[in-house]
PDB file of C-alpha atoms and ligand atoms in Angstrom:
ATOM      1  CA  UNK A   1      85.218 119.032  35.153  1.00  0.00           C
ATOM      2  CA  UNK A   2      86.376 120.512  38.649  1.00  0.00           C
ATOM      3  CA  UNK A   3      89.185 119.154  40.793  1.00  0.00           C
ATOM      4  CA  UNK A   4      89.109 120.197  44.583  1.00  0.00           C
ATOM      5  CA  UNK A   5      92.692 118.903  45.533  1.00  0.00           C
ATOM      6  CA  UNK A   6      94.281 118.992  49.245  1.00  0.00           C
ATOM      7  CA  UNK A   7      97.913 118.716  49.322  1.00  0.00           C
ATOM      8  CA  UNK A   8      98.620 117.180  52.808  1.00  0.00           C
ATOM      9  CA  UNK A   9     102.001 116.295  54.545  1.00  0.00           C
ATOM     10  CA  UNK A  10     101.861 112.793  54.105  1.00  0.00           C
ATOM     11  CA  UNK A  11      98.972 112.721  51.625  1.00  0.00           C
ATOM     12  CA  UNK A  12      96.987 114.333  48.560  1.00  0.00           C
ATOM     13  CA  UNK A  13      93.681 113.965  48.335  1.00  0.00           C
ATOM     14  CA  UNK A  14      91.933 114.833  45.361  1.00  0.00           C
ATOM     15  CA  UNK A  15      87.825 115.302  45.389  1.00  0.00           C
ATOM     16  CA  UNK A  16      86.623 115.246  40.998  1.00  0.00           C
ATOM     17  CA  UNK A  17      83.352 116.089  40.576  1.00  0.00           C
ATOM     18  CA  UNK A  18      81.809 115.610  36.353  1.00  0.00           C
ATOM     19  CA  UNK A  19      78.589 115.349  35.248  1.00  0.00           C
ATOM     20  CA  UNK A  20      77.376 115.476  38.955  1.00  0.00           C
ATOM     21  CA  UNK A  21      78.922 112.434  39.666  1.00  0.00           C
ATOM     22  CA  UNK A  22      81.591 112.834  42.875  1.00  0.00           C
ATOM     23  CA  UNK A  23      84.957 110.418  42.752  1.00  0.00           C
ATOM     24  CA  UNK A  24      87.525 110.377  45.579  1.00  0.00           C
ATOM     25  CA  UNK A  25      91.550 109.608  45.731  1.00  0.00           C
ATOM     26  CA  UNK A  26      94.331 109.607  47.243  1.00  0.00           C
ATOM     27  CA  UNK A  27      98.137 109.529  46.565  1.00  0.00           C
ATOM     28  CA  UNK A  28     101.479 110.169  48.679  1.00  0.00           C
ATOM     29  CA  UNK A  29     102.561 113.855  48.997  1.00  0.00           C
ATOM     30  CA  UNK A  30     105.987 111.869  47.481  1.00  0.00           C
ATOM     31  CA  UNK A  31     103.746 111.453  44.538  1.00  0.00           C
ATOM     32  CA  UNK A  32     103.275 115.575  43.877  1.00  0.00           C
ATOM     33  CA  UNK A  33     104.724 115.536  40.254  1.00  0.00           C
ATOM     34  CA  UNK A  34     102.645 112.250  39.545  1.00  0.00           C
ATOM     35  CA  UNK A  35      99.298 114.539  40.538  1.00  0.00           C
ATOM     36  CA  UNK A  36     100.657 117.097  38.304  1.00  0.00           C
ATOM     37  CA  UNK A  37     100.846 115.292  35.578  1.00  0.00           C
ATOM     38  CA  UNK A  38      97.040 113.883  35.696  1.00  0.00           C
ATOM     39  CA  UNK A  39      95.948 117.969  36.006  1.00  0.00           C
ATOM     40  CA  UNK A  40      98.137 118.342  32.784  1.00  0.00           C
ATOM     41  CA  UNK A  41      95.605 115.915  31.003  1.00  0.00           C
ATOM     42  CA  UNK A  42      92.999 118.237  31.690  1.00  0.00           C
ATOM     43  CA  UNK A  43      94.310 121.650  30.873  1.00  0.00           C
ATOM     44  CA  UNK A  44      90.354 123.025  30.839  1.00  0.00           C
ATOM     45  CA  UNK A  45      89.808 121.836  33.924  1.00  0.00           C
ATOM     46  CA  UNK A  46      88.712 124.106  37.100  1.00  0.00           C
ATOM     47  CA  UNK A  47      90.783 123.160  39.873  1.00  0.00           C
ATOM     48  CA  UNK A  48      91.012 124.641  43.439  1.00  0.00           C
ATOM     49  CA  UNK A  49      93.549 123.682  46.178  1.00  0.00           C
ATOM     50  CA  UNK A  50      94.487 123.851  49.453  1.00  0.00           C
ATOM     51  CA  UNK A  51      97.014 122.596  52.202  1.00  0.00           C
ATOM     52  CA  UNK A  52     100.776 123.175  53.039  1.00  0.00           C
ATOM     53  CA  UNK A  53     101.750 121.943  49.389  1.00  0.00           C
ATOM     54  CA  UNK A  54      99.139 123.822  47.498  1.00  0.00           C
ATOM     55  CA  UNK A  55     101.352 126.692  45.992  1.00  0.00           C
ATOM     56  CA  UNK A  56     104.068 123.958  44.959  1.00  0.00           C
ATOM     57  CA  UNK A  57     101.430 121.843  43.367  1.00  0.00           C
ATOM     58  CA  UNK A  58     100.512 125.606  41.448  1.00  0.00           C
ATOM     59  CA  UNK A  59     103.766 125.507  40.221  1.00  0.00           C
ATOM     60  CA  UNK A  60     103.563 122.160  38.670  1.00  0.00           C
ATOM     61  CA  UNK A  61     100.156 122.402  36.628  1.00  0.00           C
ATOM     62  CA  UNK A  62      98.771 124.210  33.561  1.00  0.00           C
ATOM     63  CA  UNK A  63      95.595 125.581  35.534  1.00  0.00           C
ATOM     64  CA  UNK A  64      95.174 128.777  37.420  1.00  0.00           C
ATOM     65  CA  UNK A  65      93.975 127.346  40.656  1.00  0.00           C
ATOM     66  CA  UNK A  66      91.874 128.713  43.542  1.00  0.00           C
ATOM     67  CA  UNK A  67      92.930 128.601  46.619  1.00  0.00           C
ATOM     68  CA  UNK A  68      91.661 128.442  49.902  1.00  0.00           C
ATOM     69  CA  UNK A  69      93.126 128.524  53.057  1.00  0.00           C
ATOM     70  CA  UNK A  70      93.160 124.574  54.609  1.00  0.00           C
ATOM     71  CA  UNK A  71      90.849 125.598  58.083  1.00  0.00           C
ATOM     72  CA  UNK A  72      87.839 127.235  55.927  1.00  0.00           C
ATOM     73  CA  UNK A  73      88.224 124.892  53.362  1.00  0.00           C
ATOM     74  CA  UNK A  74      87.817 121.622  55.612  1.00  0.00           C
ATOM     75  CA  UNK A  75      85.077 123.251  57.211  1.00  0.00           C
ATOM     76  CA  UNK A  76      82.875 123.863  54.117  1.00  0.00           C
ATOM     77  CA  UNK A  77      83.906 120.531  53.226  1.00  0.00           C
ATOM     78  CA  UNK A  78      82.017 119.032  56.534  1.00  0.00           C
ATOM     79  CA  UNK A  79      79.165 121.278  56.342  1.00  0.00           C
ATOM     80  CA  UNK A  80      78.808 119.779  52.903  1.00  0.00           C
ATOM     81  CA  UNK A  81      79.029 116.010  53.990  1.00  0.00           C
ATOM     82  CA  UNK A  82      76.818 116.976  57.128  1.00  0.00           C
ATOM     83  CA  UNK A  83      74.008 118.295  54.904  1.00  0.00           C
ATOM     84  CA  UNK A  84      74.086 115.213  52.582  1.00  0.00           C
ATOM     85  CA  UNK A  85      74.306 113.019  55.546  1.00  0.00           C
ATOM     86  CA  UNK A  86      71.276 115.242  56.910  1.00  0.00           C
ATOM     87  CA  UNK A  87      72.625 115.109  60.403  1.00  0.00           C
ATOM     88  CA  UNK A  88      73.117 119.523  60.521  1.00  0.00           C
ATOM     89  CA  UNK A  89      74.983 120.522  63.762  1.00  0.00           C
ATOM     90  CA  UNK A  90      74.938 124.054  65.181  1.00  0.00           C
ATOM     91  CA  UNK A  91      77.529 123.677  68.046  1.00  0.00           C
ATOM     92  CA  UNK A  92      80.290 121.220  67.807  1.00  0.00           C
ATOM     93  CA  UNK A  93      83.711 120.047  67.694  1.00  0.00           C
ATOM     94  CA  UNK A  94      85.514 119.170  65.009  1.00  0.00           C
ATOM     95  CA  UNK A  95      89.106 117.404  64.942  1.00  0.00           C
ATOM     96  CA  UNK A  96      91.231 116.899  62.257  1.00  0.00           C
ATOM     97  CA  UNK A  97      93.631 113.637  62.614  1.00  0.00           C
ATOM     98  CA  UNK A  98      96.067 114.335  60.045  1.00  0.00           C
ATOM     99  CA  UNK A  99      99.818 113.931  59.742  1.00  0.00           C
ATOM    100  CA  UNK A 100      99.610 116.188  63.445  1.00  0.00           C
ATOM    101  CA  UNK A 101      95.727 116.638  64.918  1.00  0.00           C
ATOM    102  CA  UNK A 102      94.040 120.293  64.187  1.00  0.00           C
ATOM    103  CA  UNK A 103      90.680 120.934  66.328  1.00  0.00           C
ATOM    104  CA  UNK A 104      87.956 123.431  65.797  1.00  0.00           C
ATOM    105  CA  UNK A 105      85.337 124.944  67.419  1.00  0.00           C
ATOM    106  CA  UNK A 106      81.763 125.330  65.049  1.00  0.00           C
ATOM    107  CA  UNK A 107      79.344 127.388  66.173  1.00  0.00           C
ATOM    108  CA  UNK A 108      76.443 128.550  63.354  1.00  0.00           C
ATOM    109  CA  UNK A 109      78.715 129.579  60.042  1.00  0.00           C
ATOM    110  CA  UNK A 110      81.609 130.259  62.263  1.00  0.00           C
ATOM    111  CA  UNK A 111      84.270 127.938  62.645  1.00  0.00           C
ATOM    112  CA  UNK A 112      87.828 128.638  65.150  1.00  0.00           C
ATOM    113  CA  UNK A 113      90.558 126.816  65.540  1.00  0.00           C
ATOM    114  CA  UNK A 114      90.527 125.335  69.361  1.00  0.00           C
ATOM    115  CA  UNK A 115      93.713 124.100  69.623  1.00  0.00           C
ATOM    116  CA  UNK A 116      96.038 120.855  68.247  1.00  0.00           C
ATOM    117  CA  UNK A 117      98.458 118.244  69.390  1.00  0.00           C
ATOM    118  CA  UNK A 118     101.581 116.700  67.799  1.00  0.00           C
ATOM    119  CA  UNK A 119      99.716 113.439  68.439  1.00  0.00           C
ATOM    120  CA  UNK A 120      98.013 111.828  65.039  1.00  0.00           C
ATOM    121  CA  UNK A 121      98.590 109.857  62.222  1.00  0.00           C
ATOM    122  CA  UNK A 122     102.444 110.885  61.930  1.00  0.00           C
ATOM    123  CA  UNK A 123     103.266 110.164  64.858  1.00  0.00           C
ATOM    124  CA  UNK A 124     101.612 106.594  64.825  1.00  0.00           C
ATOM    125  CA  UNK A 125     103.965 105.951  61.792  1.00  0.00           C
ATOM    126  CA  UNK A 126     107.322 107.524  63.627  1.00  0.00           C
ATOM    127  CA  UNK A 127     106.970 106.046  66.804  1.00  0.00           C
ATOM    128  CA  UNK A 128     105.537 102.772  65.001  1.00  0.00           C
ATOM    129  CA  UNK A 129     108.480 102.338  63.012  1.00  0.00           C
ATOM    130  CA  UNK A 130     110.519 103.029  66.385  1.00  0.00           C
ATOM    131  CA  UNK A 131     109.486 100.768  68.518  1.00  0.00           C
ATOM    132  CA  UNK A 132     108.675  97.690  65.237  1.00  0.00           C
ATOM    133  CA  UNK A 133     111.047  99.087  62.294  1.00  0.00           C
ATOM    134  CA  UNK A 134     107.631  98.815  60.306  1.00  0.00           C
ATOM    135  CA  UNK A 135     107.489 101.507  57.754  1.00  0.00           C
ATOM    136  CA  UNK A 136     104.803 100.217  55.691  1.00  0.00           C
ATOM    137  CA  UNK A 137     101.791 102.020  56.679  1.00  0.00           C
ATOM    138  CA  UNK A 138      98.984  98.945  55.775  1.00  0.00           C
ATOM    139  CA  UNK A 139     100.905  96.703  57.628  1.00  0.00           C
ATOM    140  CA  UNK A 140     101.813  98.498  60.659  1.00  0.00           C
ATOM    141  CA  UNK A 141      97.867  98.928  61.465  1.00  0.00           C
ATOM    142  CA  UNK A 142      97.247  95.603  60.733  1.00  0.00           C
ATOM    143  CA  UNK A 143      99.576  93.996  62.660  1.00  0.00           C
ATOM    144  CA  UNK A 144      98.399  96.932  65.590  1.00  0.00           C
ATOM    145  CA  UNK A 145      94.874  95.338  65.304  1.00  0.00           C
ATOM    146  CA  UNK A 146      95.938  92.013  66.791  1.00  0.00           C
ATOM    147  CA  UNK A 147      97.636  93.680  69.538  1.00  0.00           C
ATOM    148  CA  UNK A 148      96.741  94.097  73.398  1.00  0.00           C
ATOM    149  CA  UNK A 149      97.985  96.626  75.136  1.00  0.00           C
ATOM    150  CA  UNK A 150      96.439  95.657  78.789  1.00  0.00           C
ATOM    151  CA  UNK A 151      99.975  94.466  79.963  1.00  0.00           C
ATOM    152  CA  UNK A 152     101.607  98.268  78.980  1.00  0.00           C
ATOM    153  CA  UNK A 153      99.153 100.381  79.900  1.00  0.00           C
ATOM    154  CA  UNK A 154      98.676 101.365  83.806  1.00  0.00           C
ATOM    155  CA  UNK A 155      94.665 102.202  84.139  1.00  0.00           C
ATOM    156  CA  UNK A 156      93.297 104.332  87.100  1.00  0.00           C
ATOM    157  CA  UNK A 157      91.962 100.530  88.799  1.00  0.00           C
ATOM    158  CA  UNK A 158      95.225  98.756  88.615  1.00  0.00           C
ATOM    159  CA  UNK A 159      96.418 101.870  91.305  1.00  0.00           C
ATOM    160  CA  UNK A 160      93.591 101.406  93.260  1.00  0.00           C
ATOM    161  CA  UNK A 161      93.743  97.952  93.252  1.00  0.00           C
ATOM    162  CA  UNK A 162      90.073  97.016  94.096  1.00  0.00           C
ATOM    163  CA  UNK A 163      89.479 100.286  96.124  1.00  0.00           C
ATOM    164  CA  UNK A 164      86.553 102.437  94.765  1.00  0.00           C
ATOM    165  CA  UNK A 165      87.951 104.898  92.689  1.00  0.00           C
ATOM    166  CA  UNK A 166      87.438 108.184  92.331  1.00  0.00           C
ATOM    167  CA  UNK A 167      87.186 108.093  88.759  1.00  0.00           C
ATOM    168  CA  UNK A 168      86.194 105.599  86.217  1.00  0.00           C
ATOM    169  CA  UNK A 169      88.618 102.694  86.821  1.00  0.00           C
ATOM    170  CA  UNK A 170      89.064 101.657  83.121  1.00  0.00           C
ATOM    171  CA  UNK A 171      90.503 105.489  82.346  1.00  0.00           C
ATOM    172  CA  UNK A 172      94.234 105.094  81.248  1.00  0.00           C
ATOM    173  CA  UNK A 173      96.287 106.453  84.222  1.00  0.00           C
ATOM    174  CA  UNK A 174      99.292 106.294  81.981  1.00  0.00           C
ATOM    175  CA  UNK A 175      99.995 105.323  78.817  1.00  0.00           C
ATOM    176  CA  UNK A 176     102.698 102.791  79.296  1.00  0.00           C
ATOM    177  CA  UNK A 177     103.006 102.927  82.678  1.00  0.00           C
ATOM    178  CA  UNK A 178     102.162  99.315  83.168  1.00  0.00           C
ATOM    179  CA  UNK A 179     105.626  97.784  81.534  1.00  0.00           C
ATOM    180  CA  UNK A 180     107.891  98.251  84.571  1.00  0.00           C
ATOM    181  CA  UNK A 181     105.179  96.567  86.920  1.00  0.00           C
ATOM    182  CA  UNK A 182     104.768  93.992  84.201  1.00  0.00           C
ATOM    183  CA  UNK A 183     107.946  93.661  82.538  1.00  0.00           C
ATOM    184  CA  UNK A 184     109.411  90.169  84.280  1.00  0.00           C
ATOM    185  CA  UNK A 185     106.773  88.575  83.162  1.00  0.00           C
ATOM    186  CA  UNK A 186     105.325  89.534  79.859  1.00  0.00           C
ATOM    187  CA  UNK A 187     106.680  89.451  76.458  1.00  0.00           C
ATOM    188  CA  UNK A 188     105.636  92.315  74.659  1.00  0.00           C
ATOM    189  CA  UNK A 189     105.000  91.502  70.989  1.00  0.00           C
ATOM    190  CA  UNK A 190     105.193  93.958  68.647  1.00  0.00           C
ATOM    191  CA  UNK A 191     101.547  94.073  67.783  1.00  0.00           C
ATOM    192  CA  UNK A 192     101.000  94.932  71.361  1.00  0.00           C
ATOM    193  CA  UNK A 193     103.800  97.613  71.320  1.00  0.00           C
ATOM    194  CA  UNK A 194     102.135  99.288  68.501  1.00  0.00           C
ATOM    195  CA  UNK A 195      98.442  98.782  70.495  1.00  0.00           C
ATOM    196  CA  UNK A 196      99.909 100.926  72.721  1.00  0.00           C
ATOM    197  CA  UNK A 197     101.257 103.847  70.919  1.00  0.00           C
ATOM    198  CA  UNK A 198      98.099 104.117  68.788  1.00  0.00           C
ATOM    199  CA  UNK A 199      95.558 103.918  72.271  1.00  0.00           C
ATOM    200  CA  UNK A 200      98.211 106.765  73.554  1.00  0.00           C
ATOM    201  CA  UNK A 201      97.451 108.832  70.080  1.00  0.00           C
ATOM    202  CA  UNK A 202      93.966 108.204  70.412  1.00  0.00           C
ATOM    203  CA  UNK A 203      93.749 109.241  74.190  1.00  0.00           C
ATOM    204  CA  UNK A 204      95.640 111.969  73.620  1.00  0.00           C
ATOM    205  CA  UNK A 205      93.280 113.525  70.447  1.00  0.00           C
ATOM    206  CA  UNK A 206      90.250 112.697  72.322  1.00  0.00           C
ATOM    207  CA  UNK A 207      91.505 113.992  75.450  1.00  0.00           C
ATOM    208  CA  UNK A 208      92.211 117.426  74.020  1.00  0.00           C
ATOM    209  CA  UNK A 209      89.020 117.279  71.858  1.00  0.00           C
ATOM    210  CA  UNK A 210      86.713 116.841  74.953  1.00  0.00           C
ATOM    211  CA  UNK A 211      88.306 119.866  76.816  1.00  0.00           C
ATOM    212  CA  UNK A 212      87.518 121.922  73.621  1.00  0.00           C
ATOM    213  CA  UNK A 213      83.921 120.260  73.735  1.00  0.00           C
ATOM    214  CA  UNK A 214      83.846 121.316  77.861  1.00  0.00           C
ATOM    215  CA  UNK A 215      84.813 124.653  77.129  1.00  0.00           C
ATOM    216  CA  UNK A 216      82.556 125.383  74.289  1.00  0.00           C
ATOM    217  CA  UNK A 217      79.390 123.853  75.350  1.00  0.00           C
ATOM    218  CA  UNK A 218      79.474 121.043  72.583  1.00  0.00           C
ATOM    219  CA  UNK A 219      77.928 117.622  72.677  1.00  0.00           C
ATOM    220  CA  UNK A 220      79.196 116.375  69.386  1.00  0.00           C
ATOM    221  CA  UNK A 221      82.876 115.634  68.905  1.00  0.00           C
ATOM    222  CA  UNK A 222      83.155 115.223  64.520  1.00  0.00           C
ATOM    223  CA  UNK A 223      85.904 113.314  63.611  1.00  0.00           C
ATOM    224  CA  UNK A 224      88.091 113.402  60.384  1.00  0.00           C
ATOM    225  CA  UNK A 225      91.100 112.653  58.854  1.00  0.00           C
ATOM    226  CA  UNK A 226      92.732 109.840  56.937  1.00  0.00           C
ATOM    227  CA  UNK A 227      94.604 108.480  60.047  1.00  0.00           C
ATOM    228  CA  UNK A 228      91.204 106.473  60.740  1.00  0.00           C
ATOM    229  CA  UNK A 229      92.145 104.887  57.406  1.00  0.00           C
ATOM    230  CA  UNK A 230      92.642 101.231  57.858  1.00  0.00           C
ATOM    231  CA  UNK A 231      93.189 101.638  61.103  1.00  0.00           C
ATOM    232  CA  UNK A 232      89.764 100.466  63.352  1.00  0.00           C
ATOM    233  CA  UNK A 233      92.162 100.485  66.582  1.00  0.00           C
ATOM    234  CA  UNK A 234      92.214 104.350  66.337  1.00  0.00           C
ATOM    235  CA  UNK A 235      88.993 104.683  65.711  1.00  0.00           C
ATOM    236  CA  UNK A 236      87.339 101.990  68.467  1.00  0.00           C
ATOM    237  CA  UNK A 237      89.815 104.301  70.620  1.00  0.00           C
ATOM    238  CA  UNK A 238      88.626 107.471  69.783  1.00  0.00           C
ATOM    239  CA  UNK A 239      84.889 106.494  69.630  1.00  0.00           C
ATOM    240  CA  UNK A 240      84.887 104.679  73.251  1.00  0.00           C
ATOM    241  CA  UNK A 241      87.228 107.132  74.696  1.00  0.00           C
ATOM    242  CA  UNK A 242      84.814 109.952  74.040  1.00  0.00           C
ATOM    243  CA  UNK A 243      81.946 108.357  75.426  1.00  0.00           C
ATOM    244  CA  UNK A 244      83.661 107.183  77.963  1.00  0.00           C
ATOM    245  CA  UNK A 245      84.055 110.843  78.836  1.00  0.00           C
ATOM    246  CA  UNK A 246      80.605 112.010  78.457  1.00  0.00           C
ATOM    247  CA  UNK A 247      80.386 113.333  74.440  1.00  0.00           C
ATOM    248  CA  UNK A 248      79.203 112.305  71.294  1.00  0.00           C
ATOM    249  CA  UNK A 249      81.528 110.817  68.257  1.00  0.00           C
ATOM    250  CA  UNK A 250      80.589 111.409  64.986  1.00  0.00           C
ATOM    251  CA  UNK A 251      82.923 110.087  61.926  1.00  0.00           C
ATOM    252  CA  UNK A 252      81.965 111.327  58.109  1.00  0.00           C
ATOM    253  CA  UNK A 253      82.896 108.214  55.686  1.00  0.00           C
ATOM    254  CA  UNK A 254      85.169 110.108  53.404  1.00  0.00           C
ATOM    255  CA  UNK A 255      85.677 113.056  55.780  1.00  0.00           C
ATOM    256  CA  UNK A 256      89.576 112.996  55.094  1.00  0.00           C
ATOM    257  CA  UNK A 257      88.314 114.370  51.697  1.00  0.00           C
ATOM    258  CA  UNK A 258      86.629 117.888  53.627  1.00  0.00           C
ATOM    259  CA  UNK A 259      89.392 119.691  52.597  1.00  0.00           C
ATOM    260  CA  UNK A 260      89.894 118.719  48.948  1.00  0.00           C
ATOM    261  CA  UNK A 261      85.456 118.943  48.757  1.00  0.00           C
ATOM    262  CA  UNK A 262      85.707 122.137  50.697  1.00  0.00           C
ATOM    263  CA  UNK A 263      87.933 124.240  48.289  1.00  0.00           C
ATOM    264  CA  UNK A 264      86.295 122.809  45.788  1.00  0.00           C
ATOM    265  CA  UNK A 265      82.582 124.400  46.832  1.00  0.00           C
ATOM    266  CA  UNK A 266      84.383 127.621  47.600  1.00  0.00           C
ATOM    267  CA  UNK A 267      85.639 128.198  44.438  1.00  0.00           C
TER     268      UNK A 267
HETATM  269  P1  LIG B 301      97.744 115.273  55.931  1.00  0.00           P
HETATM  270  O1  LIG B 301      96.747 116.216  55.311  1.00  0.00           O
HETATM  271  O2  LIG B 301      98.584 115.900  56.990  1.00  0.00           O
HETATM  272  O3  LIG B 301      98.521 114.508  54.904  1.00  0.00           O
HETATM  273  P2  LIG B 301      95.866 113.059  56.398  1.00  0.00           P
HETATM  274  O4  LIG B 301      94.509 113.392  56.907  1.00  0.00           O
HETATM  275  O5  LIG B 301      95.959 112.670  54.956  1.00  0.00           O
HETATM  276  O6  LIG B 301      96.863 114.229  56.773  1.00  0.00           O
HETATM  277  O7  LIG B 301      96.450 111.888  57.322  1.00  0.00           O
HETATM  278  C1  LIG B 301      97.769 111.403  57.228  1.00  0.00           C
HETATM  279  C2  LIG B 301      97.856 110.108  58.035  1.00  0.00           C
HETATM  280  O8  LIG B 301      97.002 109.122  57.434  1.00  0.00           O
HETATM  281  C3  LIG B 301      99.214 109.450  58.062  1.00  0.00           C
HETATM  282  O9  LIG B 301     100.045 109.994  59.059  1.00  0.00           O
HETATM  283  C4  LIG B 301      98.859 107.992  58.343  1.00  0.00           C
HETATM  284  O10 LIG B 301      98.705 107.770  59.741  1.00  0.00           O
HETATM  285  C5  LIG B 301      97.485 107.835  57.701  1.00  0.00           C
HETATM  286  N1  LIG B 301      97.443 107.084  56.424  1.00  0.00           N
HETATM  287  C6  LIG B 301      96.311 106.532  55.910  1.00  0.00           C
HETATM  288  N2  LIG B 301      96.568 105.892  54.761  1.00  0.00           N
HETATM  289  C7  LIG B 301      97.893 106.032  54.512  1.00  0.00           C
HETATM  290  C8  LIG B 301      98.756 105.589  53.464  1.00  0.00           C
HETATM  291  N3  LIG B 301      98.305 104.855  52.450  1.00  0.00           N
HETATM  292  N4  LIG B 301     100.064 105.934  53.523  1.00  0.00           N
HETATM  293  C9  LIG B 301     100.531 106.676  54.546  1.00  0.00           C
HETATM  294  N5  LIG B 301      99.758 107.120  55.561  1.00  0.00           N
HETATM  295  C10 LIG B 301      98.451 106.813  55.564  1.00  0.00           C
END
């Protein structure tokens, strides 16, 4: 039995493969000492790791882990779903929506980090709970998905006001820059509040993805990360905001599991 475990800042996820069968899941990083005691069941177990909690998970189990370092790891763990999925790339993008967003430039077997933003999944939950005092993650998307955020959000046409426009009309000229124009005459729910701060996440990742695509020569922008978890806003975001701009999205089901797969094939 093998274990390929990622120990995230908001969650573990834990890749088991026995028998050739594959099983995925995931539990808080609050939960560490709960995932230590399920390795502790298995003291014959191989287990790798990786992630920012790795060596304190080490500390906590019976094993004698490998471990890989998260970057290489998540990338053998996409090459890995990208074979099975037989859709091979040989130039492309891939961005990591975590707790904070990590991208990556792939080219062949070589894989570089690109560049990042403070913009992801924990900052949907922060600034969610700021603006809603929602904590609770499943709710807090859910109640995001019946939100509109057309009334808070200044796009490039409402400037222009009918005028041809230089660029596409429906690109966000600034993410909430609509409320003070709007703001005698709407009430903004907090659905559409939370709309909002998950299109500006979205824009943002996609925005900084597509420059890395520009610069590289990439056509394919792979997405991953559990922040597309339960949350379809982000991704209809992500996926029309980088055609929108000319590239190609591509999301792995499972892919928030590349890391905890990809230590696990390296070991
Ligand atoms: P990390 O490796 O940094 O933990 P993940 O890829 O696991 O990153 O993504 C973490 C993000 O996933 C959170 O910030 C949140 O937006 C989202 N998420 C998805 N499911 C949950 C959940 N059950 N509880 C908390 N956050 C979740």
């Amino acid at each position: 039995m093998k274990f390929g475990i990622d120990a995230g800042g908001t969650l573990i996820k834990i890749v088991k493969e026995e028998n050739g069968e594959r099983t995925f899941s995931k539990y808080l990083s609050t939960e560490v000492e709960t995932v230590a005691e399920l390795l502790q069941q298995y003291p014959d177990a191989e287990v790798a790791l990786t992630g920012g909690k790795a060596t304190y998970l080490q500390s906590l189990i019976p094993q004698d882990a490998f471990q890989s370092i998260e970057f290489d790891a998540t990338f053998k763990g996409i090459q890995t779903f990208l074979e099975q999925l037989n859709h091979p790339l040989e130039n492309y993008i891939f961005t990591n929506v975590g707790t904070g967003t990590s991208i990556h430039h792939v080219k062949g077997e070589v894989q570089e980090r690109a560049g990042g933003t403070g913009a992801g999944g924990g900052m949907i939950q922060g600034l969610g709970y700021l603006l809603t005092g929602e904590a609770d993650y499943e709710t807090l998307t859910a109640l995001a998905a019946k939100g509109d955020r057309d009334d808070i959000d200044l796009k490039v046409k409402h400037i222009y006001k009918g005028d041809k426009t230089p660029i596409p009309g429906e690109l966000t000229a600034a993410n909430f820059g609509r409320v003070l124009h709007t703001k005698e005459t709407v009430q903004y729910t907090d659905a559409d509040k939370l709309a909002a701060a998950i299109g500006a996440v979205g824009e943002t990742v996609t925005t900084v993805s597509i420059h890395a695509a520009r610069e590289f020569g990439a056509e394919y922008v792979v997405y991953i990360g559990s922040s597309f978890l339960s949350n379809e806003l982000l991704k209809k975001v992500v996926m029309n905001y980088t055609v929108l701009r000319g590239f190609k999205p591509y999301f792995i089901e499972n892919g928030e599991y590349s890391g905890a797969l990809g230590t696990l094939k390296l070991m």
